[in-house]
mmCIF file with all atom_site columns, C-alpha atoms in Angstrom:
data_model
loop_
_atom_site.group_PDB
_atom_site.id
_atom_site.type_symbol
_atom_site.label_atom_id
_atom_site.label_alt_id
_atom_site.label_comp_id
_atom_site.label_asym_id
_atom_site.label_entity_id
_atom_site.label_seq_id
_atom_site.pdbx_PDB_ins_code
_atom_site.Cartn_x
_atom_site.Cartn_y
_atom_site.Cartn_z
_atom_site.occupancy
_atom_site.B_iso_or_equiv
_atom_site.pdbx_formal_charge
_atom_site.auth_seq_id
_atom_site.auth_comp_id
_atom_site.auth_asym_id
_atom_site.auth_atom_id
_atom_site.pdbx_PDB_model_num
ATOM 1   C CA . MET A 1 1   ? -133.608 -102.412 44.989 1.00 72.00 ? 3   MET A CA 1
ATOM 2   C CA . LEU A 1 2   ? -133.275 -103.364 41.202 1.00 74.00 ? 4   LEU A CA 1
ATOM 3   C CA . PRO A 1 3   ? -130.188 -105.759 40.589 1.00 76.00 ? 5   PRO A CA 1
ATOM 4   C CA . GLN A 1 4   ? -127.450 -104.406 38.304 1.00 80.00 ? 6   GLN A CA 1
ATOM 5   C CA . THR A 1 5   ? -128.853 -105.627 34.488 1.00 85.00 ? 7   THR A CA 1
ATOM 6   C CA . GLU A 1 6   ? -126.417 -106.151 31.733 1.00 90.00 ? 8   GLU A CA 1
ATOM 7   C CA . LYS A 1 7   ? -126.989 -104.897 28.328 1.00 93.00 ? 9   LYS A CA 1
ATOM 8   C CA . MET A 1 8   ? -127.789 -107.199 25.609 1.00 94.00 ? 10  MET A CA 1
ATOM 9   C CA . LEU A 1 9   ? -127.940 -105.024 22.789 1.00 94.00 ? 11  LEU A CA 1
ATOM 10  C CA . GLU A 1 10  ? -124.806 -103.237 21.204 1.00 93.00 ? 12  GLU A CA 1
ATOM 11  C CA . ASP A 1 11  ? -126.733 -100.134 20.216 1.00 94.00 ? 13  ASP A CA 1
ATOM 12  C CA . GLU A 1 12  ? -128.485 -97.485  21.860 1.00 93.00 ? 14  GLU A CA 1
ATOM 13  C CA . LEU A 1 13  ? -132.042 -97.235  22.783 1.00 94.00 ? 15  LEU A CA 1
ATOM 14  C CA . GLU A 1 14  ? -134.154 -95.049  20.556 1.00 93.00 ? 16  GLU A CA 1
ATOM 15  C CA . LYS A 1 15  ? -134.958 -91.512  22.618 1.00 94.00 ? 17  LYS A CA 1
ATOM 16  C CA . TYR A 1 16  ? -138.782 -90.635  22.535 1.00 93.00 ? 18  TYR A CA 1
ATOM 17  C CA . VAL A 1 17  ? -138.625 -87.280  24.122 1.00 94.00 ? 19  VAL A CA 1
ATOM 18  C CA . THR A 1 18  ? -137.368 -84.560  21.711 1.00 94.00 ? 20  THR A CA 1
ATOM 19  C CA . GLU A 1 19  ? -135.467 -81.588  22.351 1.00 95.00 ? 21  GLU A CA 1
ATOM 20  C CA . LEU A 1 20  ? -138.534 -79.924  21.020 1.00 94.00 ? 22  LEU A CA 1
ATOM 21  C CA . ASP A 1 21  ? -140.836 -81.761  23.312 1.00 94.00 ? 23  ASP A CA 1
ATOM 22  C CA . TYR A 1 22  ? -138.500 -80.994  26.212 1.00 95.00 ? 24  TYR A CA 1
ATOM 23  C CA . ASN A 1 23  ? -138.647 -77.394  25.528 1.00 95.00 ? 25  ASN A CA 1
ATOM 24  C CA . LEU A 1 24  ? -142.200 -77.144  24.783 1.00 94.00 ? 26  LEU A CA 1
ATOM 25  C CA . LEU A 1 25  ? -142.606 -78.899  28.309 1.00 95.00 ? 27  LEU A CA 1
ATOM 26  C CA . HIS A 1 26  ? -139.951 -76.558  29.957 1.00 96.00 ? 28  HIS A CA 1
ATOM 27  C CA . GLN A 1 27  ? -141.839 -73.549  28.981 1.00 94.00 ? 29  GLN A CA 1
ATOM 28  C CA . LYS A 1 28  ? -144.914 -74.645  30.297 1.00 93.00 ? 30  LYS A CA 1
ATOM 29  C CA . TRP A 1 29  ? -143.300 -75.511  33.456 1.00 93.00 ? 31  TRP A CA 1
ATOM 30  C CA . LEU A 1 30  ? -141.580 -71.983  33.647 1.00 93.00 ? 32  LEU A CA 1
ATOM 31  C CA . GLN A 1 31  ? -144.844 -70.122  32.752 1.00 91.00 ? 33  GLN A CA 1
ATOM 32  C CA . ALA A 1 32  ? -146.287 -71.988  35.672 1.00 89.00 ? 34  ALA A CA 1
ATOM 33  C CA . LEU A 1 33  ? -143.825 -71.752  38.381 1.00 91.00 ? 35  LEU A CA 1
ATOM 34  C CA . GLY A 1 34  ? -142.536 -68.518  37.384 1.00 90.00 ? 36  GLY A CA 1
ATOM 35  C CA . GLU A 1 35  ? -140.306 -66.797  40.105 1.00 89.00 ? 37  GLU A CA 1
ATOM 36  C CA . TYR A 1 36  ? -140.690 -69.994  41.888 1.00 91.00 ? 38  TYR A CA 1
ATOM 37  C CA . ASP A 1 37  ? -138.930 -71.984  39.532 1.00 93.00 ? 39  ASP A CA 1
ATOM 38  C CA . SER A 1 38  ? -134.989 -71.585  41.513 1.00 92.00 ? 40  SER A CA 1
ATOM 39  C CA . PHE A 1 39  ? -134.308 -73.417  44.686 1.00 90.00 ? 41  PHE A CA 1
ATOM 40  C CA . TYR A 1 40  ? -130.991 -73.729  46.363 1.00 86.00 ? 42  TYR A CA 1
ATOM 41  C CA . GLU A 1 41  ? -129.285 -76.806  46.159 1.00 81.00 ? 43  GLU A CA 1
ATOM 42  C CA . VAL A 1 42  ? -128.484 -78.605  49.583 1.00 68.00 ? 44  VAL A CA 1
ATOM 43  C CA . PHE A 1 43  ? -125.903 -80.930  48.410 1.00 64.00 ? 45  PHE A CA 1
ATOM 44  C CA . ASP A 1 44  ? -123.714 -80.326  45.403 1.00 58.00 ? 46  ASP A CA 1
ATOM 45  C CA . PRO A 1 45  ? -120.881 -83.252  45.548 1.00 61.00 ? 47  PRO A CA 1
ATOM 46  C CA . ASN A 1 46  ? -118.748 -81.176  43.071 1.00 62.00 ? 48  ASN A CA 1
ATOM 47  C CA . ILE A 1 47  ? -118.329 -78.275  46.011 1.00 60.00 ? 49  ILE A CA 1
ATOM 48  C CA . GLN A 1 48  ? -118.988 -79.971  49.033 1.00 60.00 ? 50  GLN A CA 1
ATOM 49  C CA . PHE A 1 49  ? -116.707 -78.331  51.537 1.00 62.00 ? 51  PHE A CA 1
ATOM 50  C CA . GLY A 1 50  ? -116.938 -74.783  49.716 1.00 62.00 ? 52  GLY A CA 1
ATOM 51  C CA . ASP A 1 51  ? -118.812 -71.729  50.083 1.00 64.00 ? 53  ASP A CA 1
ATOM 52  C CA . GLU A 1 52  ? -120.562 -71.434  47.010 1.00 70.00 ? 54  GLU A CA 1
ATOM 53  C CA . THR A 1 53  ? -124.124 -71.384  46.880 1.00 70.00 ? 55  THR A CA 1
ATOM 54  C CA . VAL A 1 54  ? -125.642 -73.599  44.157 1.00 79.00 ? 56  VAL A CA 1
ATOM 55  C CA . THR A 1 55  ? -129.654 -72.860  42.844 1.00 87.00 ? 57  THR A CA 1
ATOM 56  C CA . ALA A 1 56  ? -131.181 -75.636  40.547 1.00 91.00 ? 58  ALA A CA 1
ATOM 57  C CA . SER A 1 57  ? -134.385 -75.355  38.725 1.00 94.00 ? 59  SER A CA 1
ATOM 58  C CA . ILE A 1 58  ? -137.403 -77.200  39.677 1.00 95.00 ? 60  ILE A CA 1
ATOM 59  C CA . SER A 1 59  ? -138.575 -77.131  35.914 1.00 96.00 ? 61  SER A CA 1
ATOM 60  C CA . GLU A 1 60  ? -135.301 -78.664  34.506 1.00 96.00 ? 62  GLU A CA 1
ATOM 61  C CA . SER A 1 61  ? -135.106 -81.124  37.148 1.00 96.00 ? 63  SER A CA 1
ATOM 62  C CA . LEU A 1 62  ? -138.373 -82.603  36.959 1.00 97.00 ? 64  LEU A CA 1
ATOM 63  C CA . LEU A 1 63  ? -137.938 -82.804  33.176 1.00 97.00 ? 65  LEU A CA 1
ATOM 64  C CA . ASP A 1 64  ? -134.777 -84.474  33.449 1.00 96.00 ? 66  ASP A CA 1
ATOM 65  C CA . ILE A 1 65  ? -136.287 -87.446  35.459 1.00 97.00 ? 67  ILE A CA 1
ATOM 66  C CA . TYR A 1 66  ? -139.559 -87.480  33.055 1.00 97.00 ? 68  TYR A CA 1
ATOM 67  C CA . GLN A 1 67  ? -137.170 -87.670  30.190 1.00 96.00 ? 69  GLN A CA 1
ATOM 68  C CA . ASP A 1 68  ? -135.478 -90.674  31.560 1.00 96.00 ? 70  ASP A CA 1
ATOM 69  C CA . LEU A 1 69  ? -138.829 -92.486  32.988 1.00 96.00 ? 71  LEU A CA 1
ATOM 70  C CA . LYS A 1 70  ? -140.713 -91.708  29.570 1.00 97.00 ? 72  LYS A CA 1
ATOM 71  C CA . ASP A 1 71  ? -137.775 -93.067  27.455 1.00 96.00 ? 73  ASP A CA 1
ATOM 72  C CA . PHE A 1 72  ? -137.536 -96.043  29.961 1.00 96.00 ? 74  PHE A CA 1
ATOM 73  C CA . LEU A 1 73  ? -141.412 -96.597  29.766 1.00 96.00 ? 75  LEU A CA 1
ATOM 74  C CA . THR A 1 74  ? -141.821 -96.183  26.232 1.00 97.00 ? 76  THR A CA 1
ATOM 75  C CA . ALA A 1 75  ? -138.943 -98.463  25.561 1.00 96.00 ? 77  ALA A CA 1
ATOM 76  C CA . TYR A 1 76  ? -140.213 -101.124 27.753 1.00 95.00 ? 78  TYR A CA 1
ATOM 77  C CA . SER A 1 77  ? -144.063 -100.998 26.555 1.00 96.00 ? 79  SER A CA 1
ATOM 78  C CA . LEU A 1 78  ? -142.475 -102.405 23.240 1.00 94.00 ? 80  LEU A CA 1
ATOM 79  C CA . GLY A 1 79  ? -142.504 -105.937 24.699 1.00 94.00 ? 81  GLY A CA 1
ATOM 80  C CA . ASP A 1 80  ? -138.979 -107.148 23.009 1.00 94.00 ? 82  ASP A CA 1
ATOM 81  C CA . GLU A 1 81  ? -137.507 -108.759 25.865 1.00 96.00 ? 83  GLU A CA 1
ATOM 82  C CA . MET A 1 82  ? -133.783 -107.245 24.696 1.00 96.00 ? 84  MET A CA 1
ATOM 83  C CA . ILE A 1 83  ? -135.243 -103.946 24.781 1.00 96.00 ? 85  ILE A CA 1
ATOM 84  C CA . MET A 1 84  ? -137.027 -104.103 27.495 1.00 96.00 ? 86  MET A CA 1
ATOM 85  C CA . ASN A 1 85  ? -133.463 -105.631 29.641 1.00 96.00 ? 87  ASN A CA 1
ATOM 86  C CA . ASP A 1 86  ? -131.596 -102.553 28.000 1.00 96.00 ? 88  ASP A CA 1
ATOM 87  C CA . ALA A 1 87  ? -134.112 -100.119 28.745 1.00 96.00 ? 89  ALA A CA 1
ATOM 88  C CA . LEU A 1 88  ? -134.220 -101.024 32.830 1.00 95.00 ? 90  LEU A CA 1
ATOM 89  C CA . ALA A 1 89  ? -130.714 -101.105 32.866 1.00 95.00 ? 91  ALA A CA 1
ATOM 90  C CA . ASP A 1 90  ? -130.373 -97.442  31.443 1.00 95.00 ? 92  ASP A CA 1
ATOM 91  C CA . CYS A 1 91  ? -132.872 -96.481  33.992 1.00 94.00 ? 93  CYS A CA 1
ATOM 92  C CA . VAL A 1 92  ? -131.167 -98.171  36.497 1.00 94.00 ? 94  VAL A CA 1
ATOM 93  C CA . TYR A 1 93  ? -128.257 -96.600  35.556 1.00 94.00 ? 95  TYR A CA 1
ATOM 94  C CA . HIS A 1 94  ? -129.370 -92.958  35.171 1.00 94.00 ? 96  HIS A CA 1
ATOM 95  C CA . PHE A 1 95  ? -131.133 -92.991  38.300 1.00 94.00 ? 97  PHE A CA 1
ATOM 96  C CA . GLU A 1 96  ? -128.034 -94.108  40.252 1.00 92.00 ? 98  GLU A CA 1
ATOM 97  C CA . ASP A 1 97  ? -125.608 -91.520  38.066 1.00 93.00 ? 99  ASP A CA 1
ATOM 98  C CA . SER A 1 98  ? -128.273 -88.281  38.170 1.00 92.00 ? 100 SER A CA 1
ATOM 99  C CA . TRP A 1 99  ? -131.664 -88.490  38.742 1.00 93.00 ? 101 TRP A CA 1
ATOM 100 C CA . GLY A 1 100 ? -131.712 -90.138  42.142 1.00 93.00 ? 102 GLY A CA 1
ATOM 101 C CA . GLN A 1 101 ? -130.219 -87.440  43.915 1.00 91.00 ? 103 GLN A CA 1
ATOM 102 C CA . ARG A 1 102 ? -132.046 -84.993  41.624 1.00 93.00 ? 104 ARG A CA 1
ATOM 103 C CA . LEU A 1 103 ? -135.515 -86.197  42.666 1.00 95.00 ? 105 LEU A CA 1
ATOM 104 C CA . VAL A 1 104 ? -134.463 -86.106  46.265 1.00 93.00 ? 106 VAL A CA 1
ATOM 105 C CA . ASN A 1 105 ? -133.288 -82.446  46.069 1.00 91.00 ? 107 ASN A CA 1
ATOM 106 C CA . VAL A 1 106 ? -136.423 -81.208  43.961 1.00 95.00 ? 108 VAL A CA 1
ATOM 107 C CA . LEU A 1 107 ? -138.875 -83.011  46.052 1.00 94.00 ? 109 LEU A CA 1
ATOM 108 C CA . ARG A 1 108 ? -137.795 -80.662  49.337 1.00 91.00 ? 110 ARG A CA 1
ATOM 109 C CA . ALA A 1 109 ? -138.275 -77.654  46.660 1.00 92.00 ? 111 ALA A CA 1
ATOM 110 C CA . VAL A 1 110 ? -141.916 -79.043  45.095 1.00 92.00 ? 112 VAL A CA 1
ATOM 111 C CA . HIS A 1 111 ? -142.890 -79.940  49.007 1.00 92.00 ? 113 HIS A CA 1
ATOM 112 C CA . MET A 1 112 ? -142.127 -76.294  49.993 1.00 89.00 ? 114 MET A CA 1
ATOM 113 C CA . LEU A 1 113 ? -144.403 -74.840  47.273 1.00 88.00 ? 115 LEU A CA 1
ATOM 114 C CA . VAL A 1 114 ? -147.312 -77.145  47.875 1.00 88.00 ? 116 VAL A CA 1
ATOM 115 C CA . TYR A 1 115 ? -147.332 -76.404  51.460 1.00 88.00 ? 117 TYR A CA 1
ATOM 116 C CA . SER A 1 116 ? -146.472 -72.602  51.322 1.00 86.00 ? 118 SER A CA 1
ATOM 117 C CA . ASN A 1 117 ? -149.835 -71.518  49.805 1.00 82.00 ? 119 ASN A CA 1
ATOM 118 C CA . VAL A 1 118 ? -148.288 -69.636  47.133 1.00 79.00 ? 120 VAL A CA 1
ATOM 119 C CA . ASP A 1 119 ? -150.957 -68.313  44.708 1.00 77.00 ? 121 ASP A CA 1
ATOM 120 C CA . PHE A 1 120 ? -149.235 -68.860  41.494 1.00 70.00 ? 122 PHE A CA 1
ATOM 121 C CA . ALA A 1 121 ? -152.113 -67.144  39.884 1.00 69.00 ? 123 ALA A CA 1
ATOM 122 C CA . LYS A 1 122 ? -151.659 -63.931  41.652 1.00 68.00 ? 124 LYS A CA 1
ATOM 123 C CA . ALA A 1 123 ? -148.118 -64.209  41.299 1.00 58.00 ? 125 ALA A CA 1
ATOM 124 C CA . HIS A 1 124 ? -148.554 -64.170  37.708 1.00 58.00 ? 126 HIS A CA 1
ATOM 125 C CA . ASN A 1 125 ? -150.992 -61.432  37.255 1.00 53.00 ? 127 ASN A CA 1
ATOM 126 C CA . ASP A 1 126 ? -148.410 -59.041  38.984 1.00 51.00 ? 128 ASP A CA 1
ATOM 127 C CA . ASP A 1 127 ? -146.108 -59.274  36.358 1.00 50.00 ? 129 ASP A CA 1
ATOM 128 C CA . GLU A 1 128 ? -148.941 -58.723  33.666 1.00 49.00 ? 130 GLU A CA 1
ATOM 129 C CA . VAL A 1 129 ? -149.134 -55.440  32.205 1.00 41.00 ? 131 VAL A CA 1
ATOM 130 C CA . GLN A 1 130 ? -152.557 -54.197  33.209 1.00 42.00 ? 132 GLN A CA 1
ATOM 131 C CA . PRO A 1 131 ? -154.271 -51.547  30.672 1.00 41.00 ? 133 PRO A CA 1
ATOM 132 C CA . GLY A 1 132 ? -153.393 -48.096  31.534 1.00 41.00 ? 134 GLY A CA 1
ATOM 133 C CA . THR A 1 133 ? -150.624 -48.806  34.016 1.00 44.00 ? 135 THR A CA 1
ATOM 134 C CA . GLY A 1 134 ? -147.254 -48.952  31.639 1.00 46.00 ? 136 GLY A CA 1
ATOM 135 C CA . SER A 1 135 ? -144.779 -51.659  31.754 1.00 42.00 ? 137 SER A CA 1
ATOM 136 C CA . PRO A 1 136 ? -143.894 -54.383  34.048 1.00 45.00 ? 138 PRO A CA 1
ATOM 137 C CA . GLU A 1 137 ? -141.562 -53.197  36.884 1.00 51.00 ? 139 GLU A CA 1
ATOM 138 C CA . TRP A 1 138 ? -138.552 -55.424  35.357 1.00 42.00 ? 140 TRP A CA 1
ATOM 139 C CA . LEU A 1 139 ? -139.111 -53.829  31.995 1.00 40.00 ? 141 LEU A CA 1
ATOM 140 C CA . ASP A 1 140 ? -138.938 -50.312  33.727 1.00 47.00 ? 142 ASP A CA 1
ATOM 141 C CA . LYS A 1 141 ? -135.974 -51.029  35.670 1.00 48.00 ? 143 LYS A CA 1
ATOM 142 C CA . PHE A 1 142 ? -134.051 -52.767  32.380 1.00 42.00 ? 144 PHE A CA 1
ATOM 143 C CA . TRP A 1 143 ? -134.752 -49.355  30.280 1.00 44.00 ? 145 TRP A CA 1
ATOM 144 C CA . GLY A 1 144 ? -134.152 -47.366  33.150 1.00 51.00 ? 146 GLY A CA 1
ATOM 145 C CA . ASN A 1 145 ? -137.604 -45.832  33.591 1.00 50.00 ? 147 ASN A CA 1
ATOM 146 C CA . ASN A 1 146 ? -137.630 -45.558  37.216 1.00 53.00 ? 148 ASN A CA 1
ATOM 147 C CA . THR A 1 147 ? -140.859 -44.519  39.113 1.00 50.00 ? 149 THR A CA 1
ATOM 148 C CA . GLU A 1 148 ? -140.621 -42.132  42.334 1.00 51.00 ? 150 GLU A CA 1
ATOM 149 C CA . GLU A 1 149 ? -140.226 -45.313  44.349 1.00 51.00 ? 151 GLU A CA 1
ATOM 150 C CA . ASP A 1 150 ? -136.710 -46.261  42.415 1.00 48.00 ? 152 ASP A CA 1
ATOM 151 C CA . ASN A 1 151 ? -135.668 -42.774  42.929 1.00 49.00 ? 153 ASN A CA 1
ATOM 152 C CA . ASN A 1 152 ? -136.152 -42.684  46.999 1.00 49.00 ? 154 ASN A CA 1
ATOM 153 C CA . VAL A 1 153 ? -134.112 -46.025  47.343 1.00 46.00 ? 155 VAL A CA 1
#
């Protein structure tokens, strides 16, 4: 366990993961995970005793963790002792406050995906428009272009 560290600098440390970086990585994760991006949260301290089901995003969870760790590692690699100290203090705080629990929660979902033998290539190809076959099923449902199967349900 890392000891609590007091900040030495008055100013906040520079953030190295920009909003653009985050959004680009988020799109790549969403593209890779597709429909498998959402998972059920097991524990949410805000609704511990309620009946409400909460879902979370694998891509957002991993990117939030990545953002804090990349900011820490980049600041730490500068070699300035005061910046290194404050980077460690921020990292420990964010681990305790948010991404430590988030890491535990998303690990369960990632483990299940890795060992569930999901064929991501097939899952993505099913949603693509094939020449001569019309639009993806979700688009047909959105625009009301029902197929015979939809009418029989």
